[in-house]
mmCIF file of C-alpha atoms in Angstrom:
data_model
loop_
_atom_site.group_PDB
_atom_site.id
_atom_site.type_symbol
_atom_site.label_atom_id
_atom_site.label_comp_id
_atom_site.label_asym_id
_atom_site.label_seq_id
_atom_site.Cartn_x
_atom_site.Cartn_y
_atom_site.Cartn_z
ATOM 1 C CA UNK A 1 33.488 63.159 -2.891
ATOM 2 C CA UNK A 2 31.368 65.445 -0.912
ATOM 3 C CA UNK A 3 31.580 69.057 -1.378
ATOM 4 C CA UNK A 4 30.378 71.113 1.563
ATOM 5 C CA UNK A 5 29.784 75.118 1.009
ATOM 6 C CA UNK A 6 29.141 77.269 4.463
ATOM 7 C CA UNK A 7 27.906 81.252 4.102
ATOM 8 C CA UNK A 8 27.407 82.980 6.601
ATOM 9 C CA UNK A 9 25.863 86.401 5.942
ATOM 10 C CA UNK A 10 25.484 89.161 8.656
ATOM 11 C CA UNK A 11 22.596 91.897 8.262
ATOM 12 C CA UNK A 12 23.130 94.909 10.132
ATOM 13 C CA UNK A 13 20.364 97.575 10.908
ATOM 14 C CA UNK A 14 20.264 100.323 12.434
ATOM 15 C CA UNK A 15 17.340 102.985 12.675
ATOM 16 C CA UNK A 16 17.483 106.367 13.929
ATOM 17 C CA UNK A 17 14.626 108.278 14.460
ATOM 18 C CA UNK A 18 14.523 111.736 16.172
ATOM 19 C CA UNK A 19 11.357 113.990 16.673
ATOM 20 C CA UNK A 20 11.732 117.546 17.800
ATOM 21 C CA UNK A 21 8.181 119.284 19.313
ATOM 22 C CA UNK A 22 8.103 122.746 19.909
ATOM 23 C CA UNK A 23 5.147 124.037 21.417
ATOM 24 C CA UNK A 24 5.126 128.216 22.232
ATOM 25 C CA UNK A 25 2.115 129.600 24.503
ATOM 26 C CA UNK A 26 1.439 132.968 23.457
ATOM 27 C CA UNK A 27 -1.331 134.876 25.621
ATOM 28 C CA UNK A 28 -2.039 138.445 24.788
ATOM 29 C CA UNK A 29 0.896 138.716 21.946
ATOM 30 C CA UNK A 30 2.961 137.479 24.629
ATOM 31 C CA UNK A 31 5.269 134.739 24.801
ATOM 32 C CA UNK A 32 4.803 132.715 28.289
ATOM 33 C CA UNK A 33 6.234 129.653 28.022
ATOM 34 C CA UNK A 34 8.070 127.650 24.915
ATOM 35 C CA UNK A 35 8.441 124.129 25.566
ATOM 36 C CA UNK A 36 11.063 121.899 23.363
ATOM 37 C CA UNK A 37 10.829 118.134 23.947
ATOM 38 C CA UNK A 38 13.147 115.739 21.958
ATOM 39 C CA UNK A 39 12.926 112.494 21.639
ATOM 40 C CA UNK A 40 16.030 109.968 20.001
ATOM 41 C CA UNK A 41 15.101 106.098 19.458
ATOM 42 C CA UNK A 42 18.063 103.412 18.123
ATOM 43 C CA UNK A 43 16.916 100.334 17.098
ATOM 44 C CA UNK A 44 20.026 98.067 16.281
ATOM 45 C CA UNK A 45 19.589 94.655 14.511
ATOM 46 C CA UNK A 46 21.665 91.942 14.135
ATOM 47 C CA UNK A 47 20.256 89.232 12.114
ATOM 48 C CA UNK A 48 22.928 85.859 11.087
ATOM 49 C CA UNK A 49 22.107 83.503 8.897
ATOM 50 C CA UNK A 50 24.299 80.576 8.130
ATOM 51 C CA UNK A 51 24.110 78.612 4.795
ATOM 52 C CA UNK A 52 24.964 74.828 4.696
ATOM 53 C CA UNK A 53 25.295 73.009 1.757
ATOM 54 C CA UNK A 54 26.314 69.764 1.438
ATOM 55 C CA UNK A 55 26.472 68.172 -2.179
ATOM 56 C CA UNK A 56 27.995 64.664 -2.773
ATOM 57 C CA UNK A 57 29.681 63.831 -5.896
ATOM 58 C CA UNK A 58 30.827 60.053 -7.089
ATOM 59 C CA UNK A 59 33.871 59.168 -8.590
ATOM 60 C CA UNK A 60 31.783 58.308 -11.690
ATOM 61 C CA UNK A 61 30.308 62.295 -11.813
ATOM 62 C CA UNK A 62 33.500 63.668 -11.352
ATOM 63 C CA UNK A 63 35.431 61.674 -14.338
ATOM 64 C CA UNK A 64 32.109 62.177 -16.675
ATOM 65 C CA UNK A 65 32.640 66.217 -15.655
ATOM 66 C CA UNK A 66 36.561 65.535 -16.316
ATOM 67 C CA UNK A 67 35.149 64.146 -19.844
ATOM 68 C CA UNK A 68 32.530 67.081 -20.694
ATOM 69 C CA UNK A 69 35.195 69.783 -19.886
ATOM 70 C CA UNK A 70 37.319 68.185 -23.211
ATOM 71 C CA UNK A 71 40.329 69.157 -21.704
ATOM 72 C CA UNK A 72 43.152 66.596 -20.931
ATOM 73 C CA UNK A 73 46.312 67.620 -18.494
ATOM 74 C CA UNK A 74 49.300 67.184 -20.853
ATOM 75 C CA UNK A 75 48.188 68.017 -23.893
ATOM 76 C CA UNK A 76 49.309 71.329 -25.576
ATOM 77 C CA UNK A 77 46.185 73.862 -26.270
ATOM 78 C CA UNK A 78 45.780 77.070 -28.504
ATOM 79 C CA UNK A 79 43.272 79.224 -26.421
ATOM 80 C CA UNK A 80 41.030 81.485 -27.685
ATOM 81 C CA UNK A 81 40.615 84.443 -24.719
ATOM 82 C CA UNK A 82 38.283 87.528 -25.499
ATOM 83 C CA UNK A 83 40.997 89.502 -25.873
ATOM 84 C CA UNK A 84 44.167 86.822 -26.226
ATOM 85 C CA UNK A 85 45.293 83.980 -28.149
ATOM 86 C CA UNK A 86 47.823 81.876 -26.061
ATOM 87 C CA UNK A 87 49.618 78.485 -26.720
ATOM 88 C CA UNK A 88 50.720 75.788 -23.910
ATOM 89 C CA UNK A 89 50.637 72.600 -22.276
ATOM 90 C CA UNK A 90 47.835 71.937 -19.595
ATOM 91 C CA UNK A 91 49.134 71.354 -16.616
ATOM 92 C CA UNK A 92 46.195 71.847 -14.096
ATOM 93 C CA UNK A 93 42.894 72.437 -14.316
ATOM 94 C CA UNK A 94 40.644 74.238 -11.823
ATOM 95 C CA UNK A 95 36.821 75.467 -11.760
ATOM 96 C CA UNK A 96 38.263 78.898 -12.461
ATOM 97 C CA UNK A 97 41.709 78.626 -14.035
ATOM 98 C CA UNK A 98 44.067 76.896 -16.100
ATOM 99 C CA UNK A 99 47.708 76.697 -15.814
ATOM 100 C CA UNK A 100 49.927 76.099 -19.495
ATOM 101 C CA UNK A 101 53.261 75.033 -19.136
ATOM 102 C CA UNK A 102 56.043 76.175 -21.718
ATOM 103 C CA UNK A 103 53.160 79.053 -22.771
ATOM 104 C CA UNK A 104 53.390 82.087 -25.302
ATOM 105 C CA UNK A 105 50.889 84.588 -25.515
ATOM 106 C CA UNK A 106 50.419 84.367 -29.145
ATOM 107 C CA UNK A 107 49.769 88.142 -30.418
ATOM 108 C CA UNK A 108 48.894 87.539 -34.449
ATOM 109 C CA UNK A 109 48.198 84.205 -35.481
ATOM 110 C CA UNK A 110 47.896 85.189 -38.967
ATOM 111 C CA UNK A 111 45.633 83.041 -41.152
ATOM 112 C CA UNK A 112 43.871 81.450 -37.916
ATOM 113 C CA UNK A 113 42.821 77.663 -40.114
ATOM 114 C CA UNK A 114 46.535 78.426 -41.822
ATOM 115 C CA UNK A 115 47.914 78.236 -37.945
ATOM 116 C CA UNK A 116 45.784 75.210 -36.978
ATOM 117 C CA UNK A 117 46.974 73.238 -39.856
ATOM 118 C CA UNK A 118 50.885 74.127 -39.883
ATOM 119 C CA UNK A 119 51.338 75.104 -36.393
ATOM 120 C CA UNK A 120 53.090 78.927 -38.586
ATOM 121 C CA UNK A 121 52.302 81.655 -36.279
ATOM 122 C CA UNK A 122 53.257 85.473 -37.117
ATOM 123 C CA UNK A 123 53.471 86.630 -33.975
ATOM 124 C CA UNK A 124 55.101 84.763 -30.486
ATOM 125 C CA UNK A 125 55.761 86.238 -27.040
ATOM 126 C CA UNK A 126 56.807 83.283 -25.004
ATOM 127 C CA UNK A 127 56.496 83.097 -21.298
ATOM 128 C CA UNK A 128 59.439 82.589 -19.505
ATOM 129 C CA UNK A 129 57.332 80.209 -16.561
ATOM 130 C CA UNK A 130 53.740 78.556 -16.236
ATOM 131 C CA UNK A 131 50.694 81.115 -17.368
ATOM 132 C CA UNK A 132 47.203 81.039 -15.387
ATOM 133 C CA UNK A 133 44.300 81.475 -17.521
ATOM 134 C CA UNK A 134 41.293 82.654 -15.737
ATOM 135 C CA UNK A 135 38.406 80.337 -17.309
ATOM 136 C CA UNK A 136 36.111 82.909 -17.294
ATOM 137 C CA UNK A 137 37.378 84.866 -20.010
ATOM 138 C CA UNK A 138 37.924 81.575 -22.092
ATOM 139 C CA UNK A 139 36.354 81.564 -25.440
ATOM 140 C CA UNK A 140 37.554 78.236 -27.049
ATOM 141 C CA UNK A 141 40.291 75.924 -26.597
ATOM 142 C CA UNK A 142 41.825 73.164 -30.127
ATOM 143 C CA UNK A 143 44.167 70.620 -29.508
ATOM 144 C CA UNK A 144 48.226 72.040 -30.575
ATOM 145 C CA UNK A 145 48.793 69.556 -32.706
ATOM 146 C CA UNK A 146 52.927 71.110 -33.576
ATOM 147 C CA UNK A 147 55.584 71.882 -31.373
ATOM 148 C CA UNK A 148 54.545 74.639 -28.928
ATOM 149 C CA UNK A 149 55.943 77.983 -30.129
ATOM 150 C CA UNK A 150 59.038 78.999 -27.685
ATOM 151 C CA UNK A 151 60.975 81.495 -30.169
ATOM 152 C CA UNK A 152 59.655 85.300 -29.776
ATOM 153 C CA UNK A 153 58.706 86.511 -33.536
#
């Protein structure tokens, strides 16, 4: 697999500089002449810079990353978010996301070893379709070893 990443990044400048001279000739407390000059320079700058990079990946990387992730599509997950529990089966997997099938967003879990070992949750707010996950906000993920919770409680 080759992965191939192209930014292009655009740098604008632009410098204005203005000088204003005033000179006044005054000869015997008398103002003869007063001379203004002004003077405006631009200077616009256009710099692009493009970015290639090309990274190759073999099948053998790519099923060792599969491996480290420790997550399997088809098995049912209770996820540990920084602010949310939620319950599903993995259906995709992305660098960013997960999507659970037949999820709840679990809001108590009560007891949280009490849930892991008999799959009794206080607190259920099934989803009535597939949930994304953003993986960012992902603290941990254990294998749902029960039924997945599809009863709001």
């Amino acid at each position: 697999m080759v992965e191939v990443v192209v930014v292009v990044v655009v740098v604008v400048g632009v410098v204005v500089e203005v000088v204003v001279e005033v000179v006044v000739v005054v000869v015997v407390g008398v103002v003869v002449e007063v001379v203004v000059g002004v003077v405006v320079e631009v200077v616009v700058g256009v710099e692009v810079v493009v970015v290639v990079e090309i990274e190759r990946h073999s099948r053998r990387e790519i099923l060792m990353a599969k491996k480290i992730a420790g997550l399997e599509i088809g098995k049912s997950y209770l996820v540990r978010c920084v602010t949310h529990y939620y319950t599903g089966k993995l259906l995709a997997l992305t660098p960013t996301e997960l999507v659970l099938g037949d999820a709840a967003w679990i809001a108590d879990t009560g007891r949280f070893a009490t849930a892991l070992k008999t799959g009794v949750l206080n607190e259920v707010e099934p989803f009535p379709g597939n949930v994304i996950v953003n993986r960012g906000s992902m603290v941990d993920a254990t294998e749902w070893a029960h039924a997945l919770p599809r009863e709001q409680k």
